[in-house]
Short mmCIF file of C-alpha atoms in Angstrom, two decimals:
data_model
loop_
_atom_site.label_atom_id
_atom_site.label_comp_id
_atom_site.label_asym_id
_atom_site.label_seq_id
_atom_site.Cartn_x
_atom_site.Cartn_y
_atom_site.Cartn_z
CA UNK X 271 -9.21 -56.97 -34.39
CA UNK X 272 -12.20 -59.13 -33.52
CA UNK X 273 -11.17 -62.30 -35.30
CA UNK X 274 -13.90 -62.03 -37.90
CA UNK X 275 -12.39 -59.80 -40.60
CA UNK X 276 -10.77 -61.76 -43.46
CA UNK X 277 -7.46 -60.35 -44.74
CA UNK X 278 -5.63 -60.94 -47.97
CA UNK X 279 -2.00 -62.07 -47.92
CA UNK X 280 0.73 -61.66 -50.50
CA UNK X 281 2.93 -64.51 -51.66
CA UNK X 282 5.94 -63.49 -49.60
CA UNK X 283 4.88 -64.70 -46.18
CA UNK X 284 1.79 -62.93 -44.98
CA UNK X 285 2.13 -59.15 -45.21
CA UNK X 286 -1.30 -57.53 -45.38
CA UNK X 287 -2.06 -55.36 -48.39
CA UNK X 288 -5.15 -53.67 -49.78
CA UNK X 289 -6.37 -54.47 -53.27
CA UNK X 290 -7.54 -51.34 -55.12
CA UNK X 291 -10.13 -53.02 -57.35
CA UNK X 292 -12.42 -54.84 -54.92
CA UNK X 293 -15.01 -55.97 -57.47
CA UNK X 294 -15.31 -55.90 -61.25
CA UNK X 295 -18.25 -57.08 -63.32
CA UNK X 296 -17.51 -57.24 -67.05
CA UNK X 297 -19.93 -57.56 -69.96
CA UNK X 298 -22.68 -58.94 -67.74
CA UNK X 299 -25.77 -60.25 -69.51
CA UNK X 300 -28.91 -61.50 -67.76
CA UNK X 301 -32.16 -62.56 -69.40
CA UNK X 302 -35.51 -63.49 -67.90
CA UNK X 303 -37.28 -65.22 -70.76
CA UNK X 304 -37.55 -62.68 -73.56
CA UNK X 305 -36.66 -59.76 -71.26
CA UNK X 306 -33.05 -58.56 -71.40
CA UNK X 307 -32.47 -57.25 -67.86
CA UNK X 308 -28.72 -56.56 -68.19
CA UNK X 309 -27.12 -55.83 -71.55
CA UNK X 310 -23.30 -56.06 -71.59
CA UNK X 311 -22.97 -54.13 -68.34
CA UNK X 312 -19.60 -53.17 -66.83
CA UNK X 313 -19.38 -52.16 -63.17
CA UNK X 314 -16.51 -51.79 -60.73
CA UNK X 315 -15.95 -50.57 -57.18
CA UNK X 316 -12.70 -50.05 -55.34
CA UNK X 317 -11.60 -50.90 -51.83
CA UNK X 318 -12.33 -48.09 -49.37
CA UNK X 319 -15.11 -46.64 -51.54
CA UNK X 320 -18.80 -45.88 -51.10
CA UNK X 321 -20.34 -46.44 -54.53
CA UNK X 322 -24.00 -45.60 -55.28
CA UNK X 323 -25.93 -47.44 -57.99
CA UNK X 324 -28.92 -45.49 -59.40
CA UNK X 325 -31.56 -46.29 -61.98
CA UNK X 326 -35.28 -46.44 -62.64
CA UNK X 327 -37.28 -49.51 -61.69
CA UNK X 328 -36.45 -52.12 -64.29
CA UNK X 329 -33.14 -50.46 -65.17
CA UNK X 330 -31.27 -53.58 -64.06
CA UNK X 331 -29.40 -52.36 -60.98
CA UNK X 332 -31.05 -54.79 -58.55
CA UNK X 333 -30.39 -57.64 -60.96
CA UNK X 334 -26.71 -56.71 -61.07
CA UNK X 335 -26.42 -56.72 -57.29
CA UNK X 336 -28.40 -59.95 -57.06
CA UNK X 337 -25.79 -61.62 -59.27
CA UNK X 338 -22.95 -60.23 -57.18
CA UNK X 339 -24.62 -61.52 -54.00
CA UNK X 340 -25.40 -64.94 -55.50
CA UNK X 341 -29.19 -64.67 -55.73
CA UNK X 342 -29.05 -64.87 -59.55
CA UNK X 343 -26.46 -66.27 -61.94
CA UNK X 344 -25.19 -64.30 -64.92
CA UNK X 345 -25.93 -65.71 -68.39
CA UNK X 346 -22.80 -64.11 -69.80
CA UNK X 347 -19.89 -62.08 -68.50
CA UNK X 348 -17.20 -62.27 -65.86
CA UNK X 349 -16.96 -61.30 -62.19
CA UNK X 350 -13.65 -60.51 -60.49
CA UNK X 351 -13.16 -60.21 -56.73
CA UNK X 352 -9.82 -58.74 -55.67
CA UNK X 353 -8.57 -59.04 -59.25
CA UNK X 354 -9.28 -62.78 -59.54
CA UNK X 355 -12.04 -64.34 -61.69
CA UNK X 356 -14.73 -66.04 -59.59
CA UNK X 357 -17.90 -68.05 -60.07
CA UNK X 358 -20.79 -66.99 -57.83
CA UNK X 359 -23.52 -69.63 -57.97
CA UNK X 360 -25.21 -69.00 -54.61
CA UNK X 361 -25.29 -66.61 -51.63
CA UNK X 362 -22.99 -69.11 -49.88
CA UNK X 363 -20.40 -68.64 -52.64
CA UNK X 364 -20.73 -64.87 -52.35
CA UNK X 365 -20.29 -64.96 -48.55
CA UNK X 366 -17.17 -67.12 -48.92
CA UNK X 367 -15.74 -64.43 -51.23
CA UNK X 368 -16.47 -61.66 -48.72
CA UNK X 369 -19.67 -60.31 -50.32
CA UNK X 370 -22.65 -59.55 -48.08
CA UNK X 371 -25.99 -57.92 -48.88
CA UNK X 372 -28.46 -56.17 -46.57
CA UNK X 373 -31.88 -56.36 -48.21
CA UNK X 374 -34.58 -53.74 -47.81
CA UNK X 375 -36.86 -56.41 -46.32
CA UNK X 376 -34.77 -57.79 -43.47
CA UNK X 377 -34.10 -61.53 -43.28
CA UNK X 378 -34.26 -62.07 -39.55
CA UNK X 379 -36.00 -64.62 -37.31
CA UNK X 380 -38.04 -62.46 -34.93
CA UNK X 381 -38.28 -65.02 -32.12
CA UNK X 382 -34.47 -65.41 -31.91
CA UNK X 383 -32.10 -62.94 -30.27
CA UNK X 384 -29.87 -60.66 -32.30
CA UNK X 385 -26.86 -62.86 -31.47
CA UNK X 386 -28.70 -66.05 -32.45
CA UNK X 387 -29.63 -64.48 -35.80
CA UNK X 388 -26.04 -63.45 -36.45
CA UNK X 389 -24.47 -66.84 -35.60
CA UNK X 390 -27.28 -68.79 -37.26
CA UNK X 391 -25.72 -71.26 -39.67
CA UNK X 392 -22.47 -71.74 -37.78
CA UNK X 393 -21.72 -75.40 -37.21
CA UNK X 394 -23.41 -76.59 -34.00
CA UNK X 395 -23.98 -72.97 -32.97
CA UNK X 396 -26.91 -73.82 -30.69
CA UNK X 397 -25.29 -76.84 -29.03
CA UNK X 398 -22.17 -75.30 -27.53
CA UNK X 399 -23.67 -74.17 -24.25
CA UNK X 400 -24.57 -70.94 -22.50
CA UNK X 401 -20.97 -69.78 -22.04
CA UNK X 402 -20.26 -70.04 -25.79
CA UNK X 403 -23.38 -67.99 -26.57
CA UNK X 404 -22.48 -65.36 -23.97
CA UNK X 405 -18.99 -65.07 -25.45
CA UNK X 406 -20.51 -64.63 -28.91
CA UNK X 407 -22.92 -62.03 -27.57
CA UNK X 408 -20.04 -60.03 -26.08
CA UNK X 409 -17.98 -60.36 -29.28
CA UNK X 410 -20.89 -59.17 -31.42
CA UNK X 411 -21.59 -56.18 -29.17
CA UNK X 412 -17.90 -55.18 -29.40
CA UNK X 413 -18.04 -55.44 -33.19
CA UNK X 414 -21.26 -53.43 -33.32
CA UNK X 415 -19.85 -50.70 -31.04
CA UNK X 416 -16.69 -50.50 -33.14
CA UNK X 417 -18.75 -49.51 -36.19
CA UNK X 418 -21.25 -47.32 -34.32
CA UNK X 419 -24.05 -49.89 -34.67
CA UNK X 420 -24.99 -50.48 -31.05
CA UNK X 421 -27.94 -52.71 -30.11
CA UNK X 422 -28.80 -55.17 -27.32
CA UNK X 423 -27.38 -58.41 -28.73
CA UNK X 424 -29.19 -60.58 -26.16
CA UNK X 425 -32.69 -59.28 -26.96
CA UNK X 426 -35.15 -60.95 -29.37
CA UNK X 427 -35.48 -59.25 -32.75
CA UNK X 428 -39.15 -58.42 -32.15
CA UNK X 429 -38.13 -56.23 -29.20
CA UNK X 430 -35.76 -54.12 -31.34
CA UNK X 431 -36.75 -51.05 -33.35
CA UNK X 432 -36.65 -51.16 -37.14
CA UNK X 433 -33.44 -49.13 -37.12
CA UNK X 434 -31.85 -51.57 -34.65
CA UNK X 435 -32.93 -54.52 -36.78
CA UNK X 436 -31.11 -52.97 -39.73
CA UNK X 437 -28.02 -52.67 -37.55
CA UNK X 438 -28.27 -56.38 -36.78
CA UNK X 439 -28.35 -57.14 -40.52
CA UNK X 440 -25.27 -55.00 -41.17
CA UNK X 441 -23.36 -56.50 -38.24
CA UNK X 442 -24.32 -59.96 -39.50
CA UNK X 443 -22.52 -59.28 -42.79
CA UNK X 444 -19.49 -57.87 -40.94
CA UNK X 445 -19.37 -60.81 -38.52
CA UNK X 446 -19.39 -63.22 -41.43
CA UNK X 447 -16.38 -61.51 -42.96
CA UNK X 448 -17.82 -59.26 -45.65
CA UNK X 449 -15.41 -56.83 -47.28
CA UNK X 450 -17.93 -55.89 -50.00
CA UNK X 451 -21.24 -54.79 -48.47
CA UNK X 452 -24.33 -54.10 -50.58
CA UNK X 453 -27.14 -52.03 -49.01
CA UNK X 454 -30.56 -52.00 -50.69
CA UNK X 455 -32.49 -48.76 -50.00
CA UNK X 456 -30.86 -48.52 -46.56
CA UNK X 457 -32.58 -45.36 -45.28
CA UNK X 458 -36.17 -46.18 -46.26
CA UNK X 459 -37.02 -47.21 -42.66
CA UNK X 460 -34.91 -44.64 -40.79
CA UNK X 461 -35.48 -41.21 -39.27
CA UNK X 462 -33.20 -38.42 -40.57
CA UNK X 463 -31.15 -38.76 -37.37
CA UNK X 464 -30.78 -42.53 -37.80
CA UNK X 465 -29.82 -42.01 -41.44
CA UNK X 466 -27.03 -39.64 -40.41
CA UNK X 467 -25.76 -42.24 -37.92
CA UNK X 468 -25.77 -44.84 -40.67
CA UNK X 469 -23.74 -42.55 -42.93
CA UNK X 470 -21.16 -42.18 -40.16
CA UNK X 471 -20.96 -45.98 -39.96
CA UNK X 472 -20.46 -46.23 -43.73
CA UNK X 473 -17.62 -43.73 -43.51
CA UNK X 474 -15.99 -45.86 -40.82
CA UNK X 475 -16.31 -48.94 -43.03
CA UNK X 476 -14.74 -47.00 -45.86
CA UNK X 477 -11.84 -45.92 -43.66
CA UNK X 478 -11.18 -49.56 -42.81
CA UNK X 479 -10.92 -50.44 -46.49
CA UNK X 480 -14.32 -52.00 -47.02
CA UNK X 481 -16.30 -51.48 -50.21
CA UNK X 482 -19.87 -50.25 -49.74
CA UNK X 483 -22.38 -50.35 -52.63
CA UNK X 484 -25.72 -48.56 -52.11
CA UNK X 485 -28.83 -48.84 -54.27
CA UNK X 486 -31.22 -45.97 -53.57
CA UNK X 487 -33.46 -43.40 -55.25
CA UNK X 488 -32.77 -40.60 -52.74
CA UNK X 489 -30.58 -38.07 -54.50
CA UNK X 490 -29.63 -35.95 -51.51
CA UNK X 491 -28.38 -39.00 -49.61
CA UNK X 492 -26.40 -40.29 -52.58
CA UNK X 493 -24.67 -36.93 -52.94
CA UNK X 494 -24.03 -36.71 -49.19
CA UNK X 495 -22.45 -40.12 -48.64
CA UNK X 496 -21.01 -41.61 -51.86
CA UNK X 497 -17.64 -41.23 -53.59
CA UNK X 498 -18.83 -42.34 -57.04
CA UNK X 499 -22.21 -42.88 -58.66
CA UNK X 500 -23.07 -45.31 -61.46
CA UNK X 501 -26.31 -44.76 -63.37
CA UNK X 502 -28.20 -47.49 -65.26
CA UNK X 503 -31.06 -47.14 -67.73
CA UNK X 504 -32.96 -49.86 -69.59
CA UNK X 505 -30.47 -52.57 -68.71
CA UNK X 506 -27.36 -50.63 -69.72
CA UNK X 507 -24.74 -48.70 -67.80
CA UNK X 508 -25.12 -45.05 -68.80
CA UNK X 509 -22.41 -43.32 -66.80
CA UNK X 510 -20.13 -43.47 -63.77
CA UNK X 511 -19.42 -40.10 -62.16
CA UNK X 512 -17.41 -38.70 -59.31
CA UNK X 513 -19.96 -37.50 -56.75
CA UNK X 514 -18.14 -34.20 -56.32
CA UNK X 515 -18.59 -33.44 -60.03
CA UNK X 516 -22.37 -33.94 -60.36
CA UNK X 517 -25.73 -32.78 -58.94
CA UNK X 518 -29.35 -33.88 -58.51
CA UNK X 519 -30.53 -32.49 -61.83
CA UNK X 520 -27.82 -34.22 -63.88
CA UNK X 521 -28.39 -37.54 -62.11
CA UNK X 522 -32.14 -37.38 -62.62
CA UNK X 523 -31.70 -36.63 -66.32
CA UNK X 524 -29.26 -39.53 -66.73
CA UNK X 525 -31.69 -41.90 -65.02
CA UNK X 526 -34.78 -41.10 -67.09
CA UNK X 527 -33.28 -39.56 -70.24
CA UNK X 528 -35.09 -36.23 -69.87
CA UNK X 529 -35.41 -33.19 -67.61
CA UNK X 530 -37.13 -33.93 -64.27
CA UNK X 531 -38.57 -31.42 -61.80
CA UNK X 532 -37.12 -32.04 -58.33
CA UNK X 533 -37.74 -28.69 -56.62
CA UNK X 534 -40.49 -27.48 -54.30
CA UNK X 535 -43.25 -25.90 -56.34
CA UNK X 536 -44.65 -22.58 -55.06
CA UNK X 537 -48.34 -22.64 -54.26
CA UNK X 538 -51.07 -20.33 -53.02
CA UNK X 539 -52.19 -20.74 -49.38
CA UNK X 540 -55.09 -23.14 -48.88
CA UNK X 541 -58.42 -21.48 -48.06
CA UNK X 542 -60.75 -24.41 -48.67
CA UNK X 543 -63.57 -25.50 -46.41
CA UNK X 544 -63.08 -28.23 -43.84
CA UNK X 545 -63.30 -31.71 -45.41
CA UNK X 546 -62.09 -34.15 -42.75
CA UNK X 547 -61.99 -33.69 -38.99
CA UNK X 548 -60.74 -36.35 -36.58
CA UNK X 549 -61.11 -35.75 -32.83
CA UNK X 550 -59.55 -37.75 -29.99
CA UNK X 551 -59.37 -41.00 -31.92
CA UNK X 552 -58.38 -44.14 -29.99
CA UNK X 553 -57.62 -47.26 -32.03
CA UNK X 554 -56.13 -50.64 -31.18
CA UNK X 555 -53.65 -52.46 -33.40
CA UNK X 556 -54.00 -56.12 -34.42
CA UNK X 557 -52.36 -57.42 -31.26
CA UNK X 558 -54.43 -55.33 -28.87
CA UNK X 559 -51.94 -52.55 -28.12
CA UNK X 560 -53.02 -48.94 -28.56
CA UNK X 561 -52.04 -47.70 -32.03
CA UNK X 562 -53.74 -44.28 -32.02
CA UNK X 563 -53.91 -42.34 -28.76
CA UNK X 564 -56.33 -39.38 -28.63
CA UNK X 565 -55.25 -38.45 -32.17
CA UNK X 566 -56.76 -35.34 -33.76
CA UNK X 567 -56.21 -33.85 -37.22
CA UNK X 568 -57.99 -32.04 -40.04
CA UNK X 569 -57.80 -31.76 -43.84
CA UNK X 570 -59.32 -28.95 -45.91
CA UNK X 571 -60.54 -29.09 -49.49
CA UNK X 572 -57.68 -28.34 -51.87
CA UNK X 573 -55.03 -29.14 -49.25
CA UNK X 574 -52.26 -31.73 -49.00
CA UNK X 575 -51.62 -32.68 -45.39
CA UNK X 576 -48.49 -34.76 -44.89
CA UNK X 577 -48.03 -37.20 -42.03
CA UNK X 578 -44.39 -37.80 -41.10
CA UNK X 579 -43.19 -40.52 -38.78
CA UNK X 580 -41.10 -43.64 -38.44
CA UNK X 581 -42.90 -46.86 -39.39
CA UNK X 582 -44.99 -48.38 -36.62
CA UNK X 583 -46.23 -45.19 -34.95
CA UNK X 584 -49.87 -45.57 -36.01
CA UNK X 585 -49.79 -44.51 -39.66
CA UNK X 586 -51.10 -47.87 -40.89
CA UNK X 587 -54.02 -47.86 -38.47
CA UNK X 588 -54.89 -44.23 -39.28
CA UNK X 589 -55.13 -44.99 -42.99
CA UNK X 590 -57.22 -48.11 -42.32
CA UNK X 591 -59.71 -46.25 -40.12
CA UNK X 592 -60.21 -43.47 -42.68
CA UNK X 593 -60.76 -45.95 -45.54
CA UNK X 594 -63.18 -48.18 -43.62
CA UNK X 595 -60.82 -51.10 -43.04
CA UNK X 596 -60.62 -50.77 -39.24
CA UNK X 597 -63.01 -49.72 -36.51
CA UNK X 598 -62.24 -47.41 -33.59
CA UNK X 599 -62.91 -47.56 -29.86
CA UNK X 600 -63.35 -43.88 -29.06
CA UNK X 601 -63.34 -40.60 -30.92
CA UNK X 602 -65.22 -38.77 -33.63
CA UNK X 603 -64.75 -38.59 -37.41
CA UNK X 604 -66.55 -36.02 -39.54
CA UNK X 605 -66.24 -36.18 -43.32
CA UNK X 606 -67.71 -33.64 -45.72
CA UNK X 607 -70.05 -32.34 -43.03
CA UNK X 608 -71.38 -35.76 -41.97
CA UNK X 609 -70.56 -37.76 -38.86
CA UNK X 610 -69.05 -41.15 -39.67
CA UNK X 611 -70.55 -43.69 -37.25
CA UNK X 612 -69.10 -47.06 -38.29
CA UNK X 613 -66.19 -48.47 -40.31
CA UNK X 614 -67.27 -49.49 -43.80
CA UNK X 615 -65.19 -49.89 -46.95
CA UNK X 616 -68.24 -49.50 -49.15
CA UNK X 617 -69.31 -46.46 -47.13
CA UNK X 618 -65.87 -44.85 -47.59
CA UNK X 619 -65.94 -45.49 -51.34
CA UNK X 620 -69.46 -44.09 -51.71
CA UNK X 621 -68.51 -41.04 -49.62
CA UNK X 622 -65.68 -40.24 -52.03
CA UNK X 623 -62.59 -41.48 -50.19
CA UNK X 624 -59.86 -42.97 -52.40
CA UNK X 625 -57.02 -45.11 -51.08
CA UNK X 626 -53.54 -45.86 -52.36
CA UNK X 627 -52.27 -48.44 -49.85
CA UNK X 628 -48.70 -48.99 -48.69
CA UNK X 629 -48.37 -52.37 -50.43
CA UNK X 630 -49.92 -51.99 -53.87
CA UNK X 631 -49.68 -55.70 -54.77
CA UNK X 632 -50.97 -56.97 -51.43
CA UNK X 633 -53.81 -54.53 -50.81
CA UNK X 634 -54.33 -52.49 -53.97
CA UNK X 635 -54.13 -54.69 -57.06
CA UNK X 636 -54.78 -58.32 -58.01
CA UNK X 637 -51.51 -59.33 -59.63
CA UNK X 638 -52.81 -62.21 -61.76
CA UNK X 639 -55.60 -60.17 -63.31
CA UNK X 640 -55.30 -57.69 -66.16
CA UNK X 641 -55.80 -53.92 -66.23
CA UNK X 642 -59.53 -54.03 -67.03
CA UNK X 643 -60.44 -56.13 -63.99
CA UNK X 644 -58.22 -54.11 -61.67
CA UNK X 645 -59.70 -50.82 -62.86
CA UNK X 646 -63.25 -52.11 -62.28
CA UNK X 647 -62.80 -53.26 -58.69
CA UNK X 648 -64.55 -50.27 -57.12
CA UNK X 649 -67.12 -49.47 -59.80
CA UNK X 650 -68.25 -52.76 -61.38
CA UNK X 651 -71.65 -52.48 -59.63
CA UNK X 652 -72.47 -49.06 -61.05
CA UNK X 653 -74.91 -48.61 -63.99
CA UNK X 654 -72.03 -47.21 -66.03
CA UNK X 655 -70.24 -50.58 -66.00
CA UNK X 656 -72.92 -53.25 -65.50
CA UNK X 657 -76.61 -53.94 -66.07
CA UNK X 658 -78.68 -56.56 -64.23
CA UNK X 659 -75.49 -57.97 -62.72
CA UNK X 660 -73.77 -58.40 -66.11
CA UNK X 661 -70.64 -56.42 -66.95
CA UNK X 662 -70.67 -54.26 -70.07
CA UNK X 663 -67.53 -55.94 -71.48
CA UNK X 664 -67.01 -53.88 -74.64
CA UNK X 665 -67.73 -50.53 -72.99
CA UNK X 666 -65.54 -51.39 -69.98
CA UNK X 667 -62.66 -52.28 -72.25
CA UNK X 668 -62.89 -48.95 -74.08
CA UNK X 669 -63.07 -47.13 -70.72
CA UNK X 670 -60.05 -49.03 -69.40
CA UNK X 671 -58.03 -48.32 -72.54
CA UNK X 672 -58.72 -44.60 -72.20
CA UNK X 673 -57.52 -44.60 -68.57
CA UNK X 674 -54.38 -46.58 -69.41
CA UNK X 675 -53.56 -44.05 -72.12
CA UNK X 676 -54.44 -41.01 -69.99
CA UNK X 677 -52.20 -42.15 -67.12
CA UNK X 678 -49.47 -43.44 -69.44
CA UNK X 679 -49.51 -47.00 -68.07
CA UNK X 680 -47.00 -49.01 -70.10
CA UNK X 681 -48.41 -52.53 -70.55
CA UNK X 682 -48.16 -55.13 -73.31
CA UNK X 683 -51.96 -55.43 -73.40
CA UNK X 684 -55.01 -54.77 -71.23
CA UNK X 685 -55.09 -58.50 -70.44
CA UNK X 686 -51.47 -58.79 -69.27
CA UNK X 687 -51.29 -59.66 -65.53
CA UNK X 688 -50.49 -56.47 -63.64
CA UNK X 689 -47.83 -58.34 -61.63
CA UNK X 690 -45.75 -58.24 -64.81
CA UNK X 691 -45.75 -54.43 -64.87
CA UNK X 692 -42.95 -52.35 -63.34
CA UNK X 693 -43.59 -50.81 -59.94
CA UNK X 694 -44.12 -47.40 -61.49
CA UNK X 695 -46.72 -48.67 -63.95
CA UNK X 696 -48.51 -50.61 -61.22
CA UNK X 697 -48.73 -47.42 -59.18
CA UNK X 698 -49.99 -45.40 -62.16
CA UNK X 699 -52.71 -48.00 -62.77
CA UNK X 700 -53.72 -47.82 -59.11
CA UNK X 701 -53.90 -44.03 -59.24
CA UNK X 702 -55.89 -44.23 -62.49
CA UNK X 703 -58.55 -46.33 -60.76
CA UNK X 704 -58.73 -44.17 -57.64
CA UNK X 705 -58.70 -40.81 -59.42
CA UNK X 706 -61.22 -41.91 -62.07
CA UNK X 707 -63.92 -41.73 -59.38
CA UNK X 708 -63.13 -38.06 -58.72
CA UNK X 709 -62.52 -38.51 -54.99
CA UNK X 710 -63.12 -35.84 -52.39
CA UNK X 711 -60.25 -37.20 -50.28
CA UNK X 712 -57.20 -39.23 -51.31
CA UNK X 713 -55.47 -41.24 -48.58
CA UNK X 714 -52.05 -42.01 -50.09
CA UNK X 715 -49.68 -44.21 -48.06
CA UNK X 716 -46.02 -44.24 -49.16
CA UNK X 717 -47.18 -43.58 -52.75
CA UNK X 718 -43.65 -43.47 -54.23
CA UNK X 719 -41.96 -46.14 -52.10
CA UNK X 720 -39.63 -48.16 -54.31
CA UNK X 721 -40.28 -45.98 -57.36
CA UNK X 722 -37.60 -44.36 -59.48
CA UNK X 723 -37.28 -40.61 -59.99
CA UNK X 724 -39.35 -40.54 -63.20
CA UNK X 725 -42.26 -42.52 -61.74
CA UNK X 726 -42.04 -40.46 -58.54
CA UNK X 727 -42.38 -37.25 -60.53
CA UNK X 728 -45.53 -38.63 -62.18
CA UNK X 729 -47.12 -39.56 -58.84
CA UNK X 730 -46.30 -36.13 -57.39
CA UNK X 731 -47.92 -34.46 -60.40
CA UNK X 732 -51.11 -36.50 -59.88
CA UNK X 733 -51.30 -35.51 -56.20
CA UNK X 734 -50.82 -31.83 -57.04
CA UNK X 735 -53.53 -32.07 -59.70
CA UNK X 736 -55.91 -33.51 -57.11
CA UNK X 737 -55.10 -30.58 -54.83
CA UNK X 738 -55.70 -28.05 -57.61
CA UNK X 739 -59.07 -29.68 -58.42
CA UNK X 740 -60.24 -29.06 -54.84
CA UNK X 741 -59.77 -32.55 -53.41
CA UNK X 742 -58.06 -33.10 -50.09
CA UNK X 743 -55.00 -35.34 -49.81
CA UNK X 744 -53.70 -37.08 -46.68
CA UNK X 745 -50.15 -38.04 -47.62
CA UNK X 746 -48.57 -40.59 -45.26
CA UNK X 747 -44.89 -40.99 -46.05
CA UNK X 748 -41.53 -41.76 -44.46
CA UNK X 749 -39.77 -39.76 -47.20
CA UNK X 750 -39.20 -36.36 -45.64
CA UNK X 751 -38.11 -34.82 -48.96
CA UNK X 752 -41.42 -35.88 -50.50
CA UNK X 753 -43.41 -34.39 -47.63
CA UNK X 754 -41.49 -31.12 -47.77
CA UNK X 755 -42.02 -30.84 -51.52
CA UNK X 756 -45.77 -31.54 -51.58
CA UNK X 757 -47.42 -30.75 -48.25
CA UNK X 758 -49.28 -27.58 -47.31
CA UNK X 759 -48.96 -28.75 -43.71
CA UNK X 760 -46.87 -31.53 -42.17
CA UNK X 761 -48.08 -33.36 -39.07
CA UNK X 762 -45.63 -35.54 -37.12
CA UNK X 763 -46.99 -38.73 -35.58
CA UNK X 764 -45.22 -40.47 -32.70
CA UNK X 765 -46.60 -43.29 -30.54
CA UNK X 766 -50.04 -42.77 -32.04
CA UNK X 767 -50.21 -39.03 -31.31
CA UNK X 768 -49.75 -35.91 -33.44
CA UNK X 769 -46.91 -34.20 -31.58
CA UNK X 770 -46.06 -31.38 -33.99
CA UNK X 771 -47.17 -29.41 -37.06
CA UNK X 772 -45.30 -27.38 -39.69
CA UNK X 773 -46.61 -25.30 -42.59
CA UNK X 774 -45.18 -25.24 -46.11
CA UNK X 775 -43.45 -21.95 -45.36
CA UNK X 776 -42.10 -22.86 -41.91
CA UNK X 777 -41.23 -26.55 -42.46
CA UNK X 778 -37.80 -27.30 -41.03
CA UNK X 779 -36.12 -30.62 -41.82
CA UNK X 780 -34.13 -30.77 -38.58
CA UNK X 781 -37.11 -29.93 -36.38
CA UNK X 782 -39.32 -32.51 -38.09
CA UNK X 783 -36.57 -35.10 -37.75
CA UNK X 784 -36.33 -34.47 -34.00
CA UNK X 785 -40.10 -34.80 -33.65
CA UNK X 786 -40.05 -38.07 -35.60
CA UNK X 787 -37.66 -39.37 -32.94
CA UNK X 788 -40.08 -38.20 -30.22
CA UNK X 789 -37.83 -35.39 -28.94
CA UNK X 790 -39.70 -32.32 -27.70
CA UNK X 791 -38.86 -29.46 -25.36
CA UNK X 792 -40.83 -28.55 -22.25
CA UNK X 793 -43.35 -26.55 -24.28
CA UNK X 794 -44.12 -29.52 -26.49
CA UNK X 795 -42.20 -28.32 -29.54
CA UNK X 796 -39.25 -30.02 -31.18
CA UNK X 797 -35.86 -29.27 -29.66
#
């Protein structure tokens, strides 16, 4: 229709036909040193199918898709595209075979327009003149509209929302002729409304015979959008099920090999004293724009307060202010009955504020160091761990070993670099350090992002235990299911302001989703 969709011909003169088996991966083996990431794995997806691939971190699903998209090469096994054996040695090979992948972290040049990003790599694409670029812009907008992926193709990427940037990535794969499209955690940056729009797009792709493969940990979304689900565990393919024949509980058990709690736990109403009060807080972001605009909120002792919102609405700056990483222009912060006058990391630590940052390896842990050093980061100066400036090595090692065992951190040794641990074990180590200081307030930012269902359950249990012990928790998350499951109250942040609040009993997914998109009625409530 648009001159960019490859078609397959038969041998009798060009009649179009659809191949049922779009991709097959047989007996795939992939090793990284002594680690066997994929062990004789079989996987297949048909044309006109939405196929979900589930598994814990380290299960091997991302490695499988990386081999299909040309990022890695298989050590053993065979790959068939459209029934024919192929060799995929690079992303260029994969693209030539009609395989495209949309990564969770977008691969876009922010200073270029959407059209320039999409045509980037075409021969002499930037030397054909203004008319050629305008024609491409119009062609790309038509393609985007056809699949329900509208965006301004002539605008720079930095001017587009995160959801629009994802649309650019998807259209880029379609423009380049992809018939097999792999989406890595596609809804992690979207509002519920944007996620529903994406699902409609995937259905349209399916109707046009394209194969869509989704890797995600969100059970409800998998069940809502997929036709079949393949589950991997410890490098092996465990099962492939028809979506209509399974449920969340069965999928969770297949993924982790045991029963997993995935329901909202009843709890008694919170009656604790006030712990944190923020009044009319005004904060600037790194580039000078206003990130928090007259923001006010409170957290009681023994309460989990969730903060819902699409990325970029001030969540990052709020967490940084509360943990001493960023100052504020105007407003008042009271913590545990005392007025906080200046931003200070050491002051926040001493006051009893713990922090699980959004990016654990960038801001929370030192990847090249072992567990002992990482656990000591906030307490190495205390008499318990040092004397006259010298660390108590033997005692600290025993202390670290007890924490690793208590929090079930799976590591080869206490000296193994933490960057070698799985995401779930890195997060458990981070929680072990923060909780070991018995915090009064935990500021947890996307604490289960990128974690599998088993690791997520463990993190949720730790947050509930903090609540039961009388600590306050400020839970900042883009996962609405997580917020609904854990929060006593949910605050919705939009453009740096709290524009709505729901209690555990009254929380409504649709209403919160509308607020996340900034939609309110005349009285200030969600439509």
